[in-house]
Short mmCIF file of C-alpha atoms in Angstrom, two decimals:
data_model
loop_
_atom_site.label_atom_id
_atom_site.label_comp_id
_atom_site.label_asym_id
_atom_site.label_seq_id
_atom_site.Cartn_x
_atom_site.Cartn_y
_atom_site.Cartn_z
CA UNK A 1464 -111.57 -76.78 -15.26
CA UNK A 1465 -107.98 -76.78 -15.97
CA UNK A 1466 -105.83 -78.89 -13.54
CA UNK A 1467 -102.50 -77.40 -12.34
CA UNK A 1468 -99.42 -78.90 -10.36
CA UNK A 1469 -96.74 -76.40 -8.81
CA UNK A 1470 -93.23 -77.63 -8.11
CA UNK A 1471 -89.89 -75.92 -7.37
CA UNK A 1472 -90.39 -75.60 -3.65
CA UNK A 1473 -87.84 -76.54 -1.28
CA UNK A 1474 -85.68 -76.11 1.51
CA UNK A 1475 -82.82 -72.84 1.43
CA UNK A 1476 -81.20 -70.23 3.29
CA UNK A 1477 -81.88 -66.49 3.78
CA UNK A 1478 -81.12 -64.63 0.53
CA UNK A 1479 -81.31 -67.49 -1.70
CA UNK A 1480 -83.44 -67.62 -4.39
CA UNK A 1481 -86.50 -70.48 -5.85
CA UNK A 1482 -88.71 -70.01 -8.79
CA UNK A 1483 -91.94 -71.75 -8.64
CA UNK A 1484 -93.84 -73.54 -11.97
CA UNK A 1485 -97.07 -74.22 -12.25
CA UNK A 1486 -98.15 -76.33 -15.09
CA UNK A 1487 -101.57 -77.96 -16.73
CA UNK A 1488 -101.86 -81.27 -17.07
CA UNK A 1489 -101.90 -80.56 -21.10
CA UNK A 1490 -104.18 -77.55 -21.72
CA UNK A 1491 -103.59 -73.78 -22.22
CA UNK A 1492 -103.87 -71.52 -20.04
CA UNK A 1493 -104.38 -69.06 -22.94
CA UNK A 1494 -107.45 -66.59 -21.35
CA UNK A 1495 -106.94 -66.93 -17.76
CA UNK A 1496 -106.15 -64.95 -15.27
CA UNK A 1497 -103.27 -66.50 -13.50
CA UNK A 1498 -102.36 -65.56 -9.44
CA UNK A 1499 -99.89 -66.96 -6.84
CA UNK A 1500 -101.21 -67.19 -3.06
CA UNK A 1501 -99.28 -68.80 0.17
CA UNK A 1502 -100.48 -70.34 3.48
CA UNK A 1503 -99.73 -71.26 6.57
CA UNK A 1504 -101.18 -73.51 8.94
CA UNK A 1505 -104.03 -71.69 10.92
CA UNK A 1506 -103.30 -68.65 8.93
CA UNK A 1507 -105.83 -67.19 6.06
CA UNK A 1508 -104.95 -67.68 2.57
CA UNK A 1509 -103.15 -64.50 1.24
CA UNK A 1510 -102.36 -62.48 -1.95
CA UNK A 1511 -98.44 -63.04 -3.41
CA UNK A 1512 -99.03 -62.14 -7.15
CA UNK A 1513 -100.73 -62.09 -10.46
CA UNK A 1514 -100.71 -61.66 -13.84
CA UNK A 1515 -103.65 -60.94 -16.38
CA UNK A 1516 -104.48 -62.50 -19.29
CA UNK A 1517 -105.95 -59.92 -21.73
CA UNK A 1518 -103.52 -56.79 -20.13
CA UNK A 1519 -100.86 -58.77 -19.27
CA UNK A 1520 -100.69 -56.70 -16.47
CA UNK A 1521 -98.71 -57.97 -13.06
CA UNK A 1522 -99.38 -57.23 -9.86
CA UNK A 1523 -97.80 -57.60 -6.05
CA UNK A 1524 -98.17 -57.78 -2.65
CA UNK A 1525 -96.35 -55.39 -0.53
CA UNK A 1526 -94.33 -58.04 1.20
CA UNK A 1527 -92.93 -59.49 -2.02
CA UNK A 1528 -92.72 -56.02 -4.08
CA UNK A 1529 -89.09 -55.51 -5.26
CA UNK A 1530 -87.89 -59.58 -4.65
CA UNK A 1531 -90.64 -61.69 -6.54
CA UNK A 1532 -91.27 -61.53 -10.40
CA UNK A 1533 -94.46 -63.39 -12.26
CA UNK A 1534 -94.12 -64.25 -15.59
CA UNK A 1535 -96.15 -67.24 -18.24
CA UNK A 1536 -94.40 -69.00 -20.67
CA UNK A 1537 -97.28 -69.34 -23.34
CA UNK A 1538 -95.75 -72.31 -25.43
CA UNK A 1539 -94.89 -74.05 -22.26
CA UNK A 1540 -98.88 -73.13 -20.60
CA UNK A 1541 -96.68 -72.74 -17.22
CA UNK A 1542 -96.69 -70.13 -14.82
CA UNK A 1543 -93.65 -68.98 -13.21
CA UNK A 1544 -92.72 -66.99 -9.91
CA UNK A 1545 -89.16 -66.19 -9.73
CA UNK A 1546 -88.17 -65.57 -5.46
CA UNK A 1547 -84.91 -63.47 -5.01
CA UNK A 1548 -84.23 -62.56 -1.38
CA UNK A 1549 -85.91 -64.88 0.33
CA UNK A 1550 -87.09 -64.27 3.62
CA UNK A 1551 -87.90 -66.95 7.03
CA UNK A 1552 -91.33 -64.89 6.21
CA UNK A 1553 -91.28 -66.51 3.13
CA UNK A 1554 -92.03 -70.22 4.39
CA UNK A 1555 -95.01 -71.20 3.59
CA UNK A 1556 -97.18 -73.17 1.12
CA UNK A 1557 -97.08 -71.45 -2.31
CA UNK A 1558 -100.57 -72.51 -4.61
CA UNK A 1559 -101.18 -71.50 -7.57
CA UNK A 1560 -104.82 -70.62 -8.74
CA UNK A 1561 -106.11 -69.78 -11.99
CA UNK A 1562 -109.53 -68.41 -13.79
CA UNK A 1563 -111.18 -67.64 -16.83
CA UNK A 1564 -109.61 -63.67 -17.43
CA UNK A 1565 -112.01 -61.06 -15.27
CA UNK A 1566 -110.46 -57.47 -16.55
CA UNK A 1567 -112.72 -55.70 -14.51
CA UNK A 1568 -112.28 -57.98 -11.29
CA UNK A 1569 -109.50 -57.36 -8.91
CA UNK A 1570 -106.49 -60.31 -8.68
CA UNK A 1571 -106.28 -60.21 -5.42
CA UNK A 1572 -109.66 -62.08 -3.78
CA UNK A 1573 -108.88 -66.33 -3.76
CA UNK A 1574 -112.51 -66.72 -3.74
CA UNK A 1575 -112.64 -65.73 -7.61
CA UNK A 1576 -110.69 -68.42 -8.47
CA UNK A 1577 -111.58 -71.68 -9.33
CA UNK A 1578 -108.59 -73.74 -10.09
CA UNK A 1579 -106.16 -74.68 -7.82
CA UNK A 1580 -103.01 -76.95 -7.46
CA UNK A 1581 -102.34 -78.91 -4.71
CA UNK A 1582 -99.32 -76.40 -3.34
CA UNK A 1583 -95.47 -76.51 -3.07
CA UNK A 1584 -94.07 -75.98 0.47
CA UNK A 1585 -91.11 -73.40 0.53
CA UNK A 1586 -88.57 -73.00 3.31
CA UNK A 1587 -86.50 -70.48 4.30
CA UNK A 1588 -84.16 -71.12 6.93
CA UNK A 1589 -81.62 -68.35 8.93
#
């Protein structure tokens, strides 16, 4: 299991911009597949973005395409997720989930992860 804690949530206006970290508690996240969801209350959990491990490859929902970038910082085993153009759409709890790299399994599916953090609240005000 590998522990992680988001942070960088917060409260701004339309436009603005937020990146989101998520960080072990002192491991690597060196093969795993690392993703980004969001919920809100009553609502299911859905897809924001991911990155593979062995590929590197990202990838992105449709809503987010164009504003939001993922990126890891190897030396630093923390995730990023850099928000330009935020949206009222956008507020919402962000987690972050992680899981021992799948190539051949798509990023999108929460149920094949098996870490999660505990979630940082973003909110976007007009």
């Amino acid at each position: 299991q590998v522990p992680l804690v988001e942070s960088g949530g917060g409260l701004v206006q339309a436009g603005d911009s937020l990146r989101l970290a998520c960080a072990t508690s002192g491991r690597t996240l060196s093969f795993y597949d690392m993703a980004w969801f969001r919920q809100a209350p009553g609502k299911e959990r859905e897809f924001v973005s991911a990155i593979r491990w062995r590929s590197q490859n990202t990838y992105y929902a449709d809503s987010v395409k164009g504003r939001f970038t993922i990126s890891r910082d190897n030396g630093k085993n923390t995730l990023y997720l850099q928000m330009n153009g935020l949206k009222p759409e956008d507020t919402v709890v962000y987690y972050c989930a992680a899981r021992r790299d799948r190539p051949y399994t798509a990023v999108d599916n929460s149920g094949t992860y098996d870490n999660w953090g505990q979630g940082t609240q973003v909110t976007i005000s007009s």
